[in-house]
Tab-separated table of N, CA and C in Angstrom:
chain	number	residue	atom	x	y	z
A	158	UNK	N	0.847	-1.172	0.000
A	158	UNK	CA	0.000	0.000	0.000
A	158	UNK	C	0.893	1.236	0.000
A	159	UNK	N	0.922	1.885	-0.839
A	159	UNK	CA	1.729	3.107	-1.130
A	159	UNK	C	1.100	4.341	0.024
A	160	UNK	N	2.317	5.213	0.530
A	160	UNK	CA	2.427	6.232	1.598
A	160	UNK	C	1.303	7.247	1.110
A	161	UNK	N	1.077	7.397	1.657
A	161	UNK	CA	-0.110	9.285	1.755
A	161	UNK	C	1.045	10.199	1.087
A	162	UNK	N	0.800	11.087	0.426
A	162	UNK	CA	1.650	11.951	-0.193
A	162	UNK	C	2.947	12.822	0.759
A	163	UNK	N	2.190	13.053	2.394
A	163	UNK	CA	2.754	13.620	2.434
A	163	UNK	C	3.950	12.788	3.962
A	164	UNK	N	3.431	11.605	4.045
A	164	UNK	CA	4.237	10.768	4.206
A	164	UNK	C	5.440	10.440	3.387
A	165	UNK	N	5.241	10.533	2.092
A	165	UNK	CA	6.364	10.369	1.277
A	165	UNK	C	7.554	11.188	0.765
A	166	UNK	N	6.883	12.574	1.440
A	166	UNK	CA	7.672	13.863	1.105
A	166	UNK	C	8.184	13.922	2.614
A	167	UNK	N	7.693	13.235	3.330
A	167	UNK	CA	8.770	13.245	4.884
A	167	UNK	C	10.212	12.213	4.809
A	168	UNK	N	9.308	11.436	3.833
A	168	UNK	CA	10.879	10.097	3.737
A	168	UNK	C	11.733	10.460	2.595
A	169	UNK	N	11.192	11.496	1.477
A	169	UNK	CA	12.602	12.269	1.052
A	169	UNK	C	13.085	13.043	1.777
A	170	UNK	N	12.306	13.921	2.425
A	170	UNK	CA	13.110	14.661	3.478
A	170	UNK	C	14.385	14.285	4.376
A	171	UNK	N	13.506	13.389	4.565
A	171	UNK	CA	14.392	12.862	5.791
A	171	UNK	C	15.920	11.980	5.093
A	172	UNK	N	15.421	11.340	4.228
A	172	UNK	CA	16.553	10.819	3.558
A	172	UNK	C	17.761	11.859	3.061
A	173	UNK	N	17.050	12.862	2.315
A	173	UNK	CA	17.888	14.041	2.269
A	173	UNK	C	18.973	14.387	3.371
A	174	UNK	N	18.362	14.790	4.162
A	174	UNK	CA	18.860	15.213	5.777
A	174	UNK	C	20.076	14.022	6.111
A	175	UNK	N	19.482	12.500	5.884
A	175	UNK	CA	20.574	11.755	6.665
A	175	UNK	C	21.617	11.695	5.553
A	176	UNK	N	21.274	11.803	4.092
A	176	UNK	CA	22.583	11.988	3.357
A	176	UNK	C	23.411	13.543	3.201
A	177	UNK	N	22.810	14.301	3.922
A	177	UNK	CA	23.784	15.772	4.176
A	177	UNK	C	24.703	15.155	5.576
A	178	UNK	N	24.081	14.599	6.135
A	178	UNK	CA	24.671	14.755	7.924
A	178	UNK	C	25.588	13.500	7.471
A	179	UNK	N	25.298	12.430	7.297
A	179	UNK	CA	26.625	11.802	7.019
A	179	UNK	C	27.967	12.268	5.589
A	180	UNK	N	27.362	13.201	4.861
A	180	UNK	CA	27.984	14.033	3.668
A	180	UNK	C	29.221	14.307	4.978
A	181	UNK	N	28.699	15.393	5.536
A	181	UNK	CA	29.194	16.469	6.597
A	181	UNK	C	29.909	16.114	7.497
A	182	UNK	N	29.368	15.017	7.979
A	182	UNK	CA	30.196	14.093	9.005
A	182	UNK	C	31.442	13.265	8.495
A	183	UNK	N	31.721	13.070	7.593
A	183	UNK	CA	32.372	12.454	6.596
A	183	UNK	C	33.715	13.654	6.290
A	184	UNK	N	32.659	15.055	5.881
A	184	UNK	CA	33.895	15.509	5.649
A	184	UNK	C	34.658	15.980	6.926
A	185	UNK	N	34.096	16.303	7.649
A	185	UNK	CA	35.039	16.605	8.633
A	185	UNK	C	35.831	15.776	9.475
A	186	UNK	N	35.805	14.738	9.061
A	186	UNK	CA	36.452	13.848	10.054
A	186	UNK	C	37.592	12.748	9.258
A	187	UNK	N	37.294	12.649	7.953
A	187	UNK	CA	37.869	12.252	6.854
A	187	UNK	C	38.516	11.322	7.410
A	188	UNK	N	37.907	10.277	7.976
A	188	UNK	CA	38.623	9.146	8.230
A	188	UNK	C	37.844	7.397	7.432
A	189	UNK	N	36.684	7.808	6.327
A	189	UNK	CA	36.240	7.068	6.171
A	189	UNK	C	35.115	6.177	7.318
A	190	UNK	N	34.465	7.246	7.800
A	190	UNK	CA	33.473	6.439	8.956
A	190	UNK	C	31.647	6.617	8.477
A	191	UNK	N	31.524	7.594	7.321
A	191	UNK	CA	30.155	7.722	7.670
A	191	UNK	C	30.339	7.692	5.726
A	192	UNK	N	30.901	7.542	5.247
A	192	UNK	CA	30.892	7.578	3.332
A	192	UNK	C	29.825	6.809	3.378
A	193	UNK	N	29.866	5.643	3.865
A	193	UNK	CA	29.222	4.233	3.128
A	193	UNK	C	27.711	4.726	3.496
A	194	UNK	N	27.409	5.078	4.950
A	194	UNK	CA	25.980	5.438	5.262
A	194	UNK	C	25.376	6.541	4.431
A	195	UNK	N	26.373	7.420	3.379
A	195	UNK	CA	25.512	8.828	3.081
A	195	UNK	C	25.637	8.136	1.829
A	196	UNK	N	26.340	7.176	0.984
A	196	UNK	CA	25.881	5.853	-0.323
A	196	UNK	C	24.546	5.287	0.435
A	197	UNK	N	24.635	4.680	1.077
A	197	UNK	CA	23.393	4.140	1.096
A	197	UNK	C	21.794	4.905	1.532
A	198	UNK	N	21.811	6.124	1.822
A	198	UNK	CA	21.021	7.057	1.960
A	198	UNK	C	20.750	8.146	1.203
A	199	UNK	N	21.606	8.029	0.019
A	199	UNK	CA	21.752	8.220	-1.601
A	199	UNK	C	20.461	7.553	-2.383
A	200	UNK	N	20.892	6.376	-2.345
A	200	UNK	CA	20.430	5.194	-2.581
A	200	UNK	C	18.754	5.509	-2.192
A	201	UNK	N	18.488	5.245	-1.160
A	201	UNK	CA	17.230	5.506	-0.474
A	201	UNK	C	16.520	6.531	-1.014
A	202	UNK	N	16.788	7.628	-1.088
A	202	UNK	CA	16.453	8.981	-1.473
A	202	UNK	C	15.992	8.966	-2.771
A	203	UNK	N	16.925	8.281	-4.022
A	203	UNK	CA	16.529	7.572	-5.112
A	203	UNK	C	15.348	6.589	-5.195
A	204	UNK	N	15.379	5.862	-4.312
A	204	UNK	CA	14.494	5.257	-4.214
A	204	UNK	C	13.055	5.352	-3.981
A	205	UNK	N	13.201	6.842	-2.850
A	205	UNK	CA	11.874	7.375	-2.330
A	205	UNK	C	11.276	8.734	-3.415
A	206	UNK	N	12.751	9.063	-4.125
A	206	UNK	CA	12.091	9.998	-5.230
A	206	UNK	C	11.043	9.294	-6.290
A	207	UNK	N	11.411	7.997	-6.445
A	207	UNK	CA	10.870	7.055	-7.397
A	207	UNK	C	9.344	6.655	-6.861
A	208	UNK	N	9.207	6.537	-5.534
A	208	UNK	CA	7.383	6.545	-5.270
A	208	UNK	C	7.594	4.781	-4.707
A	209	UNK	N	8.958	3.938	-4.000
A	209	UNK	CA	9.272	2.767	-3.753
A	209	UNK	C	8.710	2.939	-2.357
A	210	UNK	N	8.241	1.441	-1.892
A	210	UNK	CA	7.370	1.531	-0.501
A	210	UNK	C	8.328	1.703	0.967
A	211	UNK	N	8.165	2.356	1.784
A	211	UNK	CA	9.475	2.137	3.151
A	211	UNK	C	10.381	1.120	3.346
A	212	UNK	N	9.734	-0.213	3.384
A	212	UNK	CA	10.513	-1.084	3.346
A	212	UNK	C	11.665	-1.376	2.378
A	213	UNK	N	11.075	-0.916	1.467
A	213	UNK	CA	12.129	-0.861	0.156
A	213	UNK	C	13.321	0.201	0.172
A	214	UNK	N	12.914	1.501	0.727
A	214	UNK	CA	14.169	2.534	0.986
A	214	UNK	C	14.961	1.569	2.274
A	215	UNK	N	14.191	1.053	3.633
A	215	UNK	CA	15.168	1.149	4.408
A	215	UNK	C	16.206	0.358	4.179
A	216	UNK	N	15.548	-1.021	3.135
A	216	UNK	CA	16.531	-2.262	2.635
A	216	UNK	C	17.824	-1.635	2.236
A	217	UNK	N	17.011	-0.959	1.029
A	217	UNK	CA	18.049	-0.184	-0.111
A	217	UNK	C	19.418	0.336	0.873
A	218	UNK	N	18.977	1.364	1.625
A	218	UNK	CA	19.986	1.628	2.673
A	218	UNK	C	20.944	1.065	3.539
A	219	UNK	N	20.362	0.175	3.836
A	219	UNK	CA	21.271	-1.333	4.719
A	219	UNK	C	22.501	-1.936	3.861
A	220	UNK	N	21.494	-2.117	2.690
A	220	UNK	CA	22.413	-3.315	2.041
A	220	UNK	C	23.412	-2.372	1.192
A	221	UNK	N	23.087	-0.951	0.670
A	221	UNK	CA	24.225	-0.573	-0.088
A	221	UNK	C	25.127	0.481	0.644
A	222	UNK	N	24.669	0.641	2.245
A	222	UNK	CA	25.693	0.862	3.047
A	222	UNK	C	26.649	-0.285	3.613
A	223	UNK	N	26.308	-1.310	3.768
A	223	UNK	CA	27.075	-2.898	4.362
A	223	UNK	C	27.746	-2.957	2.872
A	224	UNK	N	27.220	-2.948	1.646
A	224	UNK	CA	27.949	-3.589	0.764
A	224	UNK	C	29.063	-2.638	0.519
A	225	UNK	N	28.969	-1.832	0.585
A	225	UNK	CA	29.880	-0.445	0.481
A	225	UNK	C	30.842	-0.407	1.808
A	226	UNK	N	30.638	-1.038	2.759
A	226	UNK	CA	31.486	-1.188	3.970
A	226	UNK	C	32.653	-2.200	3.718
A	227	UNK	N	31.680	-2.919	3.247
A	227	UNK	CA	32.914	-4.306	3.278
A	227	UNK	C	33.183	-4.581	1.722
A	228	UNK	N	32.929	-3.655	0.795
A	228	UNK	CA	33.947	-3.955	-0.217
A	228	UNK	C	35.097	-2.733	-0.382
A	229	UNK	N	34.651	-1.642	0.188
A	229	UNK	CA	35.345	-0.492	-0.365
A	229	UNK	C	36.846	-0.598	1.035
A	230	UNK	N	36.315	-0.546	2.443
A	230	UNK	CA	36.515	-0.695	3.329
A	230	UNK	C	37.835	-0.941	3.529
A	231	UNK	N	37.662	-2.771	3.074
A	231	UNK	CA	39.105	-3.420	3.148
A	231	UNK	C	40.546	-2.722	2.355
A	232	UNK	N	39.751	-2.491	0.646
A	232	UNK	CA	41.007	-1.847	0.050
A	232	UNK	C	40.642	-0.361	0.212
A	233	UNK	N	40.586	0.133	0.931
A	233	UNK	CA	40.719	2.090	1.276
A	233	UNK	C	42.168	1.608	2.364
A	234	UNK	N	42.234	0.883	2.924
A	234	UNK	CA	43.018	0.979	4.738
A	234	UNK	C	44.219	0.327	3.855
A	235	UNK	N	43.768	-0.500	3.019
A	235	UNK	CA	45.674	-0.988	2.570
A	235	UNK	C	46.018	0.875	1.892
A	236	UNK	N	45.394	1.252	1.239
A	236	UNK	CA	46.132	2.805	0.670
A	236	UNK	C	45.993	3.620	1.380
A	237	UNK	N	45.663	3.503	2.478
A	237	UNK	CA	45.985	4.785	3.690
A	237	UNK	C	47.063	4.743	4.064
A	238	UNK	N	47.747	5.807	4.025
A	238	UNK	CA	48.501	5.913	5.341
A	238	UNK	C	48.895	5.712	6.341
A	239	UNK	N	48.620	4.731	7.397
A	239	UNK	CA	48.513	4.478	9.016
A	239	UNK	C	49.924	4.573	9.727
A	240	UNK	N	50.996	4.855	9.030
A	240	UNK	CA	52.320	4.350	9.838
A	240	UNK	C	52.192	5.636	10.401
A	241	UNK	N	52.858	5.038	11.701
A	241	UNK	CA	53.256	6.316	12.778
A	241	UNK	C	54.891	6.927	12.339
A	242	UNK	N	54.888	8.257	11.667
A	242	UNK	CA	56.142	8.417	11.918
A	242	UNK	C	56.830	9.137	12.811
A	243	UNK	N	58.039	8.829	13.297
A	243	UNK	CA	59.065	8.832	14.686
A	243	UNK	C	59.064	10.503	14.115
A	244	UNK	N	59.059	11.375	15.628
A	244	UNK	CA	59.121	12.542	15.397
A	244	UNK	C	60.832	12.957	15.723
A	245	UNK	N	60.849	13.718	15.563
A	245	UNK	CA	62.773	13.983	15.944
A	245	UNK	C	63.023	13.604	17.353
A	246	UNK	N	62.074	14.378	18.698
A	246	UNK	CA	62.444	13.361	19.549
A	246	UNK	C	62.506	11.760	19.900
A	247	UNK	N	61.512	11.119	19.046
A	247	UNK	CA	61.490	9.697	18.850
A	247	UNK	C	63.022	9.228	18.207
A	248	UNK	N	63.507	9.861	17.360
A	248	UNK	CA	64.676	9.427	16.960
A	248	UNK	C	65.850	9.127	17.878
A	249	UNK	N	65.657	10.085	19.653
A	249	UNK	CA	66.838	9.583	19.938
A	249	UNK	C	66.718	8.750	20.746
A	250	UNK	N	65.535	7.984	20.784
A	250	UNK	CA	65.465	6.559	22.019
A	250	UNK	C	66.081	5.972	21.054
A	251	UNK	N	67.396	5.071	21.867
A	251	UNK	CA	68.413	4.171	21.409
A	251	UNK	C	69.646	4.327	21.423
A	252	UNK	N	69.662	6.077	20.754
A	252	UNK	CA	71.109	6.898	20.660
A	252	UNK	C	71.781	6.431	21.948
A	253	UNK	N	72.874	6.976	22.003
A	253	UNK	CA	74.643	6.871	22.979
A	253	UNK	C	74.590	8.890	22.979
A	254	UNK	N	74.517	9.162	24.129
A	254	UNK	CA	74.641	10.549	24.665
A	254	UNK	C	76.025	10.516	25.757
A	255	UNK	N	76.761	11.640	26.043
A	255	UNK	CA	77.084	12.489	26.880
A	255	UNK	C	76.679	13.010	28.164
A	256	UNK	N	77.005	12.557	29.412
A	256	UNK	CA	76.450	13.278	30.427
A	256	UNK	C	77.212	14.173	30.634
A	257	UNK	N	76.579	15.805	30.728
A	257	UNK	CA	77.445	17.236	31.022
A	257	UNK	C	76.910	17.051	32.297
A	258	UNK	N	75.672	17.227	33.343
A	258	UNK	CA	75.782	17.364	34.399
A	258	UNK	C	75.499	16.179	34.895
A	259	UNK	N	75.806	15.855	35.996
A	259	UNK	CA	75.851	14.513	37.413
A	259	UNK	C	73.902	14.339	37.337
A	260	UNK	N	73.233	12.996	36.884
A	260	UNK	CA	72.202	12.700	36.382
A	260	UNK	C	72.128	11.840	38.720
A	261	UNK	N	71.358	12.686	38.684
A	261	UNK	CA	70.790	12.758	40.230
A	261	UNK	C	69.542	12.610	40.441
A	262	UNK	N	68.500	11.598	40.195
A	262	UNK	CA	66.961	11.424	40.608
A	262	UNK	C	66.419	12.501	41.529
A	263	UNK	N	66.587	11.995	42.902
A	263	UNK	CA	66.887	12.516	44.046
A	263	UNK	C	66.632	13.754	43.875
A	264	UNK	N	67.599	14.440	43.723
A	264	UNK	CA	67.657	15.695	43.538
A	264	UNK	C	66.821	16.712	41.952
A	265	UNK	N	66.729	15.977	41.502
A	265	UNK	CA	66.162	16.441	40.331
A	265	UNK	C	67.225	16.812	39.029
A	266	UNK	N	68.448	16.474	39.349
A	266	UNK	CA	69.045	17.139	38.668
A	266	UNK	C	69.780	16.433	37.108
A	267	UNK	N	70.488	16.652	36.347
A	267	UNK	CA	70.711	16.034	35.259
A	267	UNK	C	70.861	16.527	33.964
A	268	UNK	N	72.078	15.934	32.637
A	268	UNK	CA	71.352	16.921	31.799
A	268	UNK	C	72.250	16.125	31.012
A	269	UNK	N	71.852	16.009	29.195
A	269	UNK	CA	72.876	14.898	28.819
A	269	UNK	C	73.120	15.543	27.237
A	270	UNK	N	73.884	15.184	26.286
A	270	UNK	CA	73.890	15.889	24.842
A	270	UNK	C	73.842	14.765	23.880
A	271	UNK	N	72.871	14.816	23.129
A	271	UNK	CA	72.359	13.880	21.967
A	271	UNK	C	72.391	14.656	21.025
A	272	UNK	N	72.963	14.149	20.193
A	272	UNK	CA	73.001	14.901	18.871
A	272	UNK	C	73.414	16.217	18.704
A	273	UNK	N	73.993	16.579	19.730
A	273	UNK	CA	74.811	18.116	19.825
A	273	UNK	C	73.219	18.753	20.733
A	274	UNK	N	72.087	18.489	20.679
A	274	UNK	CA	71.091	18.882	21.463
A	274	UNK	C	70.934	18.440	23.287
A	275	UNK	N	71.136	19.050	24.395
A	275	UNK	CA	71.169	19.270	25.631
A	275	UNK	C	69.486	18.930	26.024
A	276	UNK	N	69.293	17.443	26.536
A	276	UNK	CA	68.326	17.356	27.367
A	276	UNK	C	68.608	16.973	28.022
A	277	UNK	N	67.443	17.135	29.590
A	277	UNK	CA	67.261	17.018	31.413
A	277	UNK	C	67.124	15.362	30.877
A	278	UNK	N	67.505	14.829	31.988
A	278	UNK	CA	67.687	13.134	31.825
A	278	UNK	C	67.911	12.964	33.200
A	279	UNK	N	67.133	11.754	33.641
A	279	UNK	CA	67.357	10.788	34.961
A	279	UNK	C	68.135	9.214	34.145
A	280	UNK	N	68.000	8.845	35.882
A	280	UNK	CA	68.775	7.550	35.667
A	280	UNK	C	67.277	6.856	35.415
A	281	UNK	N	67.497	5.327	34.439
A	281	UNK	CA	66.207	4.235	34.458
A	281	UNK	C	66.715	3.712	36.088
A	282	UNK	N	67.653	3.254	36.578
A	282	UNK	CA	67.251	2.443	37.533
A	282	UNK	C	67.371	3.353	38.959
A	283	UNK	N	67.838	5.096	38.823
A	283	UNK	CA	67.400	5.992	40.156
A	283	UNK	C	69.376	6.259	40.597
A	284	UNK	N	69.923	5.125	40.283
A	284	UNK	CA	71.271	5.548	40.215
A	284	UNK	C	71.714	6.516	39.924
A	285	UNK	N	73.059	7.158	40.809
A	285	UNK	CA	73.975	8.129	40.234
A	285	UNK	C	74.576	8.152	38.879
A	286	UNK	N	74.837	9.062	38.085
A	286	UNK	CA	75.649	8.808	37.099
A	286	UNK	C	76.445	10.401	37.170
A	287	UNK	N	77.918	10.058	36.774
A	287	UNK	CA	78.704	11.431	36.832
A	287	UNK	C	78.752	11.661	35.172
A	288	UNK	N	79.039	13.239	35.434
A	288	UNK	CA	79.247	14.113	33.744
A	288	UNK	C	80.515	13.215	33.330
A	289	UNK	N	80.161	12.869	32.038
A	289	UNK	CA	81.414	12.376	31.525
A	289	UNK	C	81.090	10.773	31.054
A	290	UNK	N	80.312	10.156	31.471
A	290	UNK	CA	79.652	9.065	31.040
A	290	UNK	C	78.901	9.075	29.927
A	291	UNK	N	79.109	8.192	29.347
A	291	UNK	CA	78.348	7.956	28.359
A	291	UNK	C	77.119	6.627	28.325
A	292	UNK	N	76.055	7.231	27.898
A	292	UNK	CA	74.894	6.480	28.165
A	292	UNK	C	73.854	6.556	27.128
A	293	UNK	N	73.018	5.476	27.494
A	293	UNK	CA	72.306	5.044	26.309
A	293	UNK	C	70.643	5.499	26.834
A	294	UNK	N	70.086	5.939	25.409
A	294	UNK	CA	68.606	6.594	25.718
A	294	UNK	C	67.560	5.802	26.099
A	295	UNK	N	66.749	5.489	26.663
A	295	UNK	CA	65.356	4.164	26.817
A	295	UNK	C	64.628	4.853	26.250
A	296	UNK	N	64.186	6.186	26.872
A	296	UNK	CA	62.703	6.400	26.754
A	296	UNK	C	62.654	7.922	26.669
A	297	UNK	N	61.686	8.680	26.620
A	297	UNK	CA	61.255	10.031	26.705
A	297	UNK	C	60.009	9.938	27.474
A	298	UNK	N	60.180	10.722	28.400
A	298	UNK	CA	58.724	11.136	29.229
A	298	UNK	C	58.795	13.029	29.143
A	299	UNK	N	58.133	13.602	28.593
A	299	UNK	CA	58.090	15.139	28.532
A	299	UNK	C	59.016	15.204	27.853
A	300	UNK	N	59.882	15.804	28.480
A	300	UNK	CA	60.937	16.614	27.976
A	300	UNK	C	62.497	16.021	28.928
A	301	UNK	N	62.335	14.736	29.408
A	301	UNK	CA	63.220	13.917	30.168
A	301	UNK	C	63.699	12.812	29.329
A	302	UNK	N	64.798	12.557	29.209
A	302	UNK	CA	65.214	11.007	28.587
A	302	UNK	C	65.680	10.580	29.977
A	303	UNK	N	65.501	9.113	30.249
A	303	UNK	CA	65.662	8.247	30.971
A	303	UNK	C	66.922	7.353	30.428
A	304	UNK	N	67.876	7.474	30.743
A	304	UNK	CA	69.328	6.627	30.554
A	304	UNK	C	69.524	5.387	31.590
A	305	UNK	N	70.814	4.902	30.742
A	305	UNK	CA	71.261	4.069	31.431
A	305	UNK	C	72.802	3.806	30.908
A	306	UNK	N	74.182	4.116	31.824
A	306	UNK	CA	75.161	3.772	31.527
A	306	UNK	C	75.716	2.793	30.316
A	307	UNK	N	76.062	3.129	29.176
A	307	UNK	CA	76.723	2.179	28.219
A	307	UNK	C	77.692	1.515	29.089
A	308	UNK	N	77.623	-0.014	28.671
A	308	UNK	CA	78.728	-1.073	29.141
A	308	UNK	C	80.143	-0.638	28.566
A	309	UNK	N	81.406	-1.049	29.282
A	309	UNK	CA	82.498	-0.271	29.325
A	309	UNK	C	82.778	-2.235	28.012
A	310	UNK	N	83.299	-1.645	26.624
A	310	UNK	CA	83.642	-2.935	25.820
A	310	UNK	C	84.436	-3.732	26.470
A	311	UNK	N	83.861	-5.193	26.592
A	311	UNK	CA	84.652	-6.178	26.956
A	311	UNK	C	86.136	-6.706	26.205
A	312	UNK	N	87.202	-6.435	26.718
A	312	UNK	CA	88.253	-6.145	25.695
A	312	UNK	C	88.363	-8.018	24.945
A	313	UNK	N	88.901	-8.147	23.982
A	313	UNK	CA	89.093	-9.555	23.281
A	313	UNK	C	90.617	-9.822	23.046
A	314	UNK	N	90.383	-11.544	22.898
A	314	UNK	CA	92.154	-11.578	22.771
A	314	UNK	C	93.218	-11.733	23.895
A	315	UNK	N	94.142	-12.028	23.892
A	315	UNK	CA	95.171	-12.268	24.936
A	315	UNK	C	95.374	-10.926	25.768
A	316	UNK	N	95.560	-10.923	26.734
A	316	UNK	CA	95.522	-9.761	27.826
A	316	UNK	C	97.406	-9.009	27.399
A	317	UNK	N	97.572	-8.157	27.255
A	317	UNK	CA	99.148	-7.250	27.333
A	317	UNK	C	100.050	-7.541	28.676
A	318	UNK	N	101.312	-8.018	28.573
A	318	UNK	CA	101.976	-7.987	29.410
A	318	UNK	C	102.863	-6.831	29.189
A	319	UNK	N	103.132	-6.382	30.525
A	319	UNK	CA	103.820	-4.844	30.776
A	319	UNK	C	104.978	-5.409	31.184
């Protein structure tokens, strides 16, 4: 049984409306979350311009938003973008630094040179370390690298007699 006229000018309406708001939502967020719903409410809208019964828009909508999910979906995310890239401070967890000042928990104190650049640094395990050591980066918290003394090379080979 086909809608009252002006039942039917509420379900273009409305279809209209949900394909602007997911349009809109879509663009601003441009992560691929609402495309497929404003296709399939495309779809609908077409459908309800055409004089098709409710059941028939809401199908229309389901199935060519799901089909549009899971075909477009899978190959959009292989051509995205997703890698995280290491920002310059990310680059120096790992580095071998310089301690200029005595790296003191305790006290707060510390300070080390990576890359010719001077950052505040604690010890990882709360230990002393004196200026003049050389040490290796773990981590970044703020604006702190967290060290830990480089091992002194285990020498190889027959020992020197003096």
């Amino acid at each position: 049984m086909p809608l009252p006229f002006d039942a039917e000018a509420v379900m273009q309406i409305m279809w209209l409306v949900l394909l602007i708001v997911f349009a809109v939502s879509e663009a601003i967020t441009v992560g691929l979350t609402s495309i497929w719903f404003a296709a399939g409410a495309l779809v609908a809208l077409i459908a309800a311009l055409l004089g098709g019964p409710l059941w028939v828009q809401i199908t229309l909508f389901l199935a060519v938003s799901l089909l549009c999910l899971g075909a477009v979906r899978p190959l959009a995310k292989q051509h995205l973008n997703d890698k995280v890239e290491p920002t310059n401070a990310d680059r120096v967890i790992g580095a071998e630094a310089q301690v200029t000042e005595d790296i003191d928990n305790i006290h707060g104190k510390g300070a080390v040179v990576i890359r010719g650049m001077t950052w505040s640094a604690r010890s990882q395990d709360g230990g002393l370390i004196s200026a003049g050591t050389m040490v290796k980066v773990l981590r970044i918290e703020g604006v702190k690298v967290f060290v830990e003394p480089v091992a002194a090379p285990v020498p190889t080979g027959e020992p020197k007699t003096w």
